mmCIF file of C-alpha atoms in Angstrom:
data_model
loop_
_atom_site.group_PDB
_atom_site.id
_atom_site.type_symbol
_atom_site.label_atom_id
_atom_site.label_comp_id
_atom_site.label_asym_id
_atom_site.label_seq_id
_atom_site.Cartn_x
_atom_site.Cartn_y
_atom_site.Cartn_z
ATOM 1 C CA GLU A 1 -31.656 -16.838 -9.903
ATOM 2 C CA ASP A 2 -28.238 -16.412 -8.287
ATOM 3 C CA GLN A 3 -28.231 -13.612 -5.753
ATOM 4 C CA VAL A 4 -25.831 -12.102 -3.229
ATOM 5 C CA THR A 5 -26.907 -9.731 -0.445
ATOM 6 C CA GLN A 6 -24.484 -7.981 1.846
ATOM 7 C CA SER A 7 -25.287 -6.317 5.153
ATOM 8 C CA PRO A 8 -24.978 -3.840 6.571
ATOM 9 C CA GLU A 9 -24.551 -1.403 3.679
ATOM 10 C CA ALA A 10 -22.330 0.745 5.878
ATOM 11 C CA LEU A 11 -20.649 0.198 9.233
ATOM 12 C CA ARG A 12 -18.794 2.638 11.419
ATOM 13 C CA LEU A 13 -16.528 1.236 14.135
ATOM 14 C CA GLN A 14 -14.182 2.652 16.684
ATOM 15 C CA GLU A 15 -10.607 1.438 16.471
ATOM 16 C CA GLY A 16 -10.409 -1.862 18.337
ATOM 17 C CA GLU A 17 -14.155 -2.514 18.181
ATOM 18 C CA SER A 18 -14.611 -5.958 16.622
ATOM 19 C CA SER A 19 -17.566 -6.737 14.355
ATOM 20 C CA SER A 20 -18.785 -8.901 11.478
ATOM 21 C CA LEU A 21 -19.975 -8.316 7.937
ATOM 22 C CA ASN A 22 -22.575 -10.617 6.416
ATOM 23 C CA CYS A 23 -22.919 -12.041 2.915
ATOM 24 C CA SER A 24 -26.083 -14.065 2.231
ATOM 25 C CA TYR A 25 -26.332 -15.952 -1.032
ATOM 26 C CA THR A 26 -28.580 -18.124 -3.148
ATOM 27 C CA VAL A 27 -26.778 -19.965 -5.909
ATOM 28 C CA SER A 28 -27.332 -23.173 -7.827
ATOM 29 C CA GLY A 29 -24.414 -25.241 -6.573
ATOM 30 C CA LEU A 30 -21.784 -23.061 -4.960
ATOM 31 C CA ARG A 31 -18.315 -23.595 -6.342
ATOM 32 C CA GLY A 32 -16.643 -20.834 -4.353
ATOM 33 C CA LEU A 33 -17.304 -17.686 -2.339
ATOM 34 C CA PHE A 34 -14.837 -14.831 -2.669
ATOM 35 C CA TRP A 35 -14.121 -11.809 -0.481
ATOM 36 C CA TYR A 36 -12.529 -8.685 -1.869
ATOM 37 C CA ARG A 37 -11.494 -5.342 -0.406
ATOM 38 C CA GLN A 38 -11.877 -2.186 -2.475
ATOM 39 C CA ASP A 39 -10.283 1.138 -1.583
ATOM 40 C CA PRO A 40 -11.637 4.358 -3.125
ATOM 41 C CA GLY A 41 -10.442 4.836 -6.686
ATOM 42 C CA LYS A 42 -8.835 1.377 -6.874
ATOM 43 C CA GLY A 43 -9.690 -2.057 -8.126
ATOM 44 C CA PRO A 44 -10.938 -4.832 -5.837
ATOM 45 C CA GLU A 45 -8.146 -6.630 -3.988
ATOM 46 C CA PHE A 46 -8.543 -10.377 -3.466
ATOM 47 C CA LEU A 47 -8.736 -11.509 0.178
ATOM 48 C CA PHE A 48 -10.133 -15.052 0.481
ATOM 49 C CA THR A 49 -11.820 -17.930 -1.306
ATOM 50 C CA LEU A 50 -14.032 -20.359 0.627
ATOM 51 C CA TYR A 51 -15.229 -23.566 -0.993
ATOM 52 C CA SER A 52 -17.307 -25.535 1.494
ATOM 53 C CA ALA A 53 -19.491 -25.025 4.553
ATOM 54 C CA GLY A 54 -17.452 -24.963 7.735
ATOM 55 C CA GLU A 55 -14.341 -23.643 6.044
ATOM 56 C CA GLU A 56 -12.533 -20.695 7.646
ATOM 57 C CA LYS A 57 -9.648 -18.542 6.459
ATOM 58 C CA GLU A 58 -7.685 -15.831 8.246
ATOM 59 C CA LYS A 59 -5.467 -12.960 7.266
ATOM 60 C CA GLU A 60 -4.195 -10.536 9.888
ATOM 61 C CA ARG A 61 -7.303 -9.080 11.596
ATOM 62 C CA LEU A 62 -9.747 -10.677 9.130
ATOM 63 C CA LYS A 63 -11.387 -14.081 9.344
ATOM 64 C CA ALA A 64 -13.885 -15.382 6.792
ATOM 65 C CA THR A 65 -16.306 -18.216 7.508
ATOM 66 C CA LEU A 66 -18.845 -20.035 5.341
ATOM 67 C CA THR A 67 -22.150 -21.825 5.918
ATOM 68 C CA LYS A 68 -24.572 -23.216 3.362
ATOM 69 C CA LYS A 69 -26.452 -19.918 3.168
ATOM 70 C CA GLU A 70 -24.066 -17.167 4.192
ATOM 71 C CA SER A 71 -20.537 -16.040 4.851
ATOM 72 C CA PHE A 72 -19.197 -13.773 7.542
ATOM 73 C CA LEU A 73 -16.144 -11.569 7.490
ATOM 74 C CA HIS A 74 -15.077 -11.058 11.070
ATOM 75 C CA ILE A 75 -12.850 -8.081 11.816
ATOM 76 C CA THR A 76 -10.985 -8.284 15.105
ATOM 77 C CA ALA A 77 -9.656 -5.104 16.736
ATOM 78 C CA PRO A 78 -9.859 -3.104 13.485
ATOM 79 C CA LYS A 79 -7.520 -0.258 12.672
ATOM 80 C CA PRO A 80 -8.243 2.837 10.554
ATOM 81 C CA GLU A 81 -6.336 1.251 7.654
ATOM 82 C CA ASP A 82 -9.017 -1.456 7.517
ATOM 83 C CA SER A 83 -11.474 1.175 6.253
ATOM 84 C CA ALA A 84 -12.656 0.148 2.783
ATOM 85 C CA THR A 85 -15.580 -1.410 0.938
ATOM 86 C CA TYR A 86 -15.708 -5.176 1.369
ATOM 87 C CA LEU A 87 -17.221 -7.118 -1.514
ATOM 88 C CA CYS A 88 -18.503 -10.660 -1.516
ATOM 89 C CA ALA A 89 -18.968 -12.722 -4.687
ATOM 90 C CA VAL A 90 -20.199 -16.235 -5.465
ATOM 91 C CA GLN A 91 -19.273 -18.548 -8.285
ATOM 92 C CA HIS A 92 -21.594 -21.406 -9.084
ATOM 93 C CA GLY A 93 -20.572 -24.837 -10.187
ATOM 94 C CA GLY A 94 -21.852 -24.781 -13.737
ATOM 95 C CA ALA A 95 -19.856 -24.388 -16.927
ATOM 96 C CA THR A 96 -19.721 -20.635 -16.645
ATOM 97 C CA ASN A 97 -17.191 -19.200 -14.260
ATOM 98 C CA LYS A 98 -18.736 -15.810 -13.707
ATOM 99 C CA LEU A 99 -18.731 -14.155 -10.311
ATOM 100 C CA ILE A 100 -21.938 -12.642 -8.954
ATOM 101 C CA PHE A 101 -21.047 -9.741 -6.680
ATOM 102 C CA GLY A 102 -22.933 -8.205 -3.787
ATOM 103 C CA THR A 103 -23.160 -4.444 -3.440
ATOM 104 C CA GLY A 104 -20.618 -4.342 -0.649
ATOM 105 C CA THR A 105 -20.280 -3.082 2.903
ATOM 106 C CA LEU A 106 -18.574 0.269 3.390
ATOM 107 C CA LEU A 107 -16.509 0.020 6.567
ATOM 108 C CA ALA A 108 -15.175 3.105 8.341
ATOM 109 C CA VAL A 109 -12.886 2.640 11.337
ATOM 110 C CA GLN A 110 -12.361 5.743 13.396
ATOM 111 C CA PRO A 111 -9.237 6.292 15.516
ATOM 112 C CA ASP B 1 5.577 -4.495 -11.222
ATOM 113 C CA THR B 2 1.901 -3.936 -11.923
ATOM 114 C CA ALA B 3 0.092 -7.263 -12.270
ATOM 115 C CA VAL B 4 -2.976 -6.051 -14.170
ATOM 116 C CA SER B 5 -2.734 -2.655 -15.820
ATOM 117 C CA GLN B 6 -5.273 -0.576 -17.719
ATOM 118 C CA THR B 7 -5.021 2.494 -19.897
ATOM 119 C CA PRO B 8 -6.240 5.128 -19.734
ATOM 120 C CA LYS B 9 -7.173 5.672 -16.082
ATOM 121 C CA TYR B 10 -9.597 8.439 -16.974
ATOM 122 C CA LEU B 11 -11.532 8.893 -20.195
ATOM 123 C CA VAL B 12 -13.824 11.842 -20.841
ATOM 124 C CA THR B 13 -15.595 11.950 -24.171
ATOM 125 C CA GLN B 14 -18.684 13.157 -25.998
ATOM 126 C CA MET B 15 -21.776 11.127 -26.775
ATOM 127 C CA GLY B 16 -21.523 9.311 -30.073
ATOM 128 C CA ASN B 17 -17.745 8.930 -30.027
ATOM 129 C CA ASP B 18 -15.878 5.614 -30.238
ATOM 130 C CA LYS B 19 -13.252 4.788 -27.615
ATOM 131 C CA SER B 20 -11.034 1.913 -26.495
ATOM 132 C CA ILE B 21 -9.663 0.780 -23.159
ATOM 133 C CA LYS B 22 -6.597 -1.434 -23.020
ATOM 134 C CA CYS B 23 -5.708 -4.080 -20.455
ATOM 135 C CA GLU B 24 -2.534 -6.082 -19.944
ATOM 136 C CA GLN B 25 -1.613 -8.691 -17.330
ATOM 137 C CA ASN B 26 1.877 -9.972 -16.569
ATOM 138 C CA LEU B 27 0.786 -12.820 -14.279
ATOM 139 C CA GLY B 28 0.813 -15.494 -16.952
ATOM 140 C CA HIS B 29 -2.906 -16.070 -16.429
ATOM 141 C CA ASP B 30 -5.095 -17.797 -19.008
ATOM 142 C CA THR B 31 -8.382 -16.005 -18.333
ATOM 143 C CA MET B 32 -9.232 -12.314 -18.536
ATOM 144 C CA TYR B 33 -12.393 -10.338 -17.827
ATOM 145 C CA TRP B 34 -14.115 -7.005 -18.243
ATOM 146 C CA TYR B 35 -16.401 -5.694 -15.500
ATOM 147 C CA LYS B 36 -18.533 -2.578 -15.225
ATOM 148 C CA GLN B 37 -18.992 -0.853 -11.854
ATOM 149 C CA ASP B 38 -21.880 1.585 -11.735
ATOM 150 C CA SER B 39 -22.371 4.649 -9.552
ATOM 151 C CA LYS B 40 -23.761 2.461 -6.764
ATOM 152 C CA LYS B 41 -20.547 0.429 -6.766
ATOM 153 C CA PHE B 42 -22.269 -2.663 -8.181
ATOM 154 C CA LEU B 43 -19.751 -4.763 -10.088
ATOM 155 C CA LYS B 44 -21.071 -6.776 -13.043
ATOM 156 C CA ILE B 45 -19.289 -9.087 -15.456
ATOM 157 C CA MET B 46 -19.398 -8.124 -19.117
ATOM 158 C CA PHE B 47 -17.018 -10.470 -20.935
ATOM 159 C CA SER B 48 -14.495 -13.183 -20.252
ATOM 160 C CA TYR B 49 -11.805 -14.708 -22.462
ATOM 161 C CA ASN B 50 -9.957 -17.942 -21.799
ATOM 162 C CA ASN B 51 -6.840 -18.451 -23.935
ATOM 163 C CA LYS B 52 -8.142 -15.874 -26.388
ATOM 164 C CA GLU B 53 -11.537 -17.609 -26.662
ATOM 165 C CA LEU B 54 -14.696 -15.755 -25.619
ATOM 166 C CA ILE B 55 -16.381 -17.753 -22.830
ATOM 167 C CA ILE B 56 -18.671 -15.220 -21.168
ATOM 168 C CA ASN B 57 -20.700 -12.672 -23.067
ATOM 169 C CA GLU B 58 -23.305 -11.139 -20.795
ATOM 170 C CA THR B 59 -26.261 -9.091 -21.932
ATOM 171 C CA VAL B 60 -24.217 -6.156 -23.128
ATOM 172 C CA PRO B 61 -25.118 -3.859 -26.044
ATOM 173 C CA ASN B 62 -23.285 -4.892 -29.198
ATOM 174 C CA ARG B 63 -21.685 -1.441 -29.188
ATOM 175 C CA PHE B 64 -19.229 -3.073 -26.783
ATOM 176 C CA SER B 65 -16.694 -5.350 -28.439
ATOM 177 C CA PRO B 66 -13.848 -7.075 -26.621
ATOM 178 C CA LYS B 67 -10.705 -8.129 -28.436
ATOM 179 C CA SER B 68 -7.964 -10.396 -27.179
ATOM 180 C CA PRO B 69 -4.859 -10.264 -29.385
ATOM 181 C CA ASP B 70 -3.036 -12.659 -27.065
ATOM 182 C CA LYS B 71 -3.383 -14.230 -23.614
ATOM 183 C CA ALA B 72 -1.866 -11.222 -21.868
ATOM 184 C CA HIS B 73 -4.065 -8.557 -23.432
ATOM 185 C CA LEU B 74 -7.794 -7.855 -23.496
ATOM 186 C CA ASN B 75 -9.064 -4.627 -24.973
ATOM 187 C CA LEU B 76 -12.547 -3.146 -24.878
ATOM 188 C CA HIS B 77 -13.847 -1.053 -27.747
ATOM 189 C CA ILE B 78 -17.034 0.942 -27.356
ATOM 190 C CA ASN B 79 -18.865 2.442 -30.325
ATOM 191 C CA SER B 80 -21.364 5.292 -30.306
ATOM 192 C CA LEU B 81 -20.942 6.088 -26.638
ATOM 193 C CA GLU B 82 -24.059 6.937 -24.628
ATOM 194 C CA LEU B 83 -24.557 8.777 -21.336
ATOM 195 C CA GLY B 84 -25.443 5.503 -19.621
ATOM 196 C CA ASP B 85 -22.029 4.071 -20.465
ATOM 197 C CA SER B 86 -20.472 6.335 -17.844
ATOM 198 C CA ALA B 87 -19.006 4.041 -15.202
ATOM 199 C CA VAL B 88 -15.754 2.544 -14.001
ATOM 200 C CA TYR B 89 -14.552 -0.364 -16.122
ATOM 201 C CA PHE B 90 -12.297 -2.975 -14.544
ATOM 202 C CA CYS B 91 -10.161 -5.558 -16.210
ATOM 203 C CA ALA B 92 -9.283 -8.715 -14.256
ATOM 204 C CA SER B 93 -7.396 -11.950 -14.789
ATOM 205 C CA SER B 94 -7.210 -15.393 -13.204
ATOM 206 C CA GLN B 95 -5.012 -18.464 -13.549
ATOM 207 C CA ASP B 96 -7.910 -20.344 -15.095
ATOM 208 C CA ARG B 97 -11.623 -19.783 -15.350
ATOM 209 C CA PHE B 98 -12.341 -20.941 -11.809
ATOM 210 C CA GLU B 99 -9.526 -19.429 -9.785
ATOM 211 C CA SER B 100 -9.379 -16.138 -7.890
ATOM 212 C CA GLN B 101 -9.568 -13.043 -10.046
ATOM 213 C CA TYR B 102 -7.109 -10.163 -9.783
ATOM 214 C CA PHE B 103 -8.313 -6.724 -10.791
ATOM 215 C CA GLY B 104 -6.716 -3.784 -12.505
ATOM 216 C CA PRO B 105 -6.958 -0.205 -11.205
ATOM 217 C CA GLY B 106 -9.997 0.669 -13.335
ATOM 218 C CA THR B 107 -10.814 3.168 -16.066
ATOM 219 C CA ARG B 108 -13.307 5.878 -15.180
ATOM 220 C CA LEU B 109 -15.312 6.650 -18.310
ATOM 221 C CA THR B 110 -17.377 9.836 -18.389
ATOM 222 C CA VAL B 111 -19.644 10.460 -21.367
ATOM 223 C CA LEU B 112 -20.832 14.064 -21.748
#
């Protein structure tokens, strides 16, 4: 059964304190792994798609990496505006295109 | 210029009522989705339409019925609302069934 596990559930950082969020997955033939950011009271905002092990993508202070079993979202020198819930989702390579989401990591960056 | 919009944003209703949520996207995408996000923030797919054709229909009570009048619109009708239906419902769209999905702002449904 396809499964996505994110850790930690919650993370509190000081401004400028770099860290990483983890997304572990089991899926029958990964087609893509997606990262989203969700602010309170809003819909998830697309960040990255990763397709194959070894792939990396960057956007401002965020960098996403992918291995055959997990993905990391690295946050370098975070700012308070990076505070949000970060969601990971996998899409397997079968006929269906559905995304299987993890339960997210709630990130709080304190000034 | 809202890409994916939903109405209403909040919906408070009594058990047993019937209600609808509307979704529109102006991105020119072919595929649209409905998701349910529970109180623990877990996001789960309910339905997906590709060019007005139903392609994903998860294990959802048949009180929930999606309708896609055209590629830009996907509505969700819920009959005989129950307490357990209280959640945030998100609409999303993507260029095709495999591309990145873009979400609307959500509709918070509260059933009393």
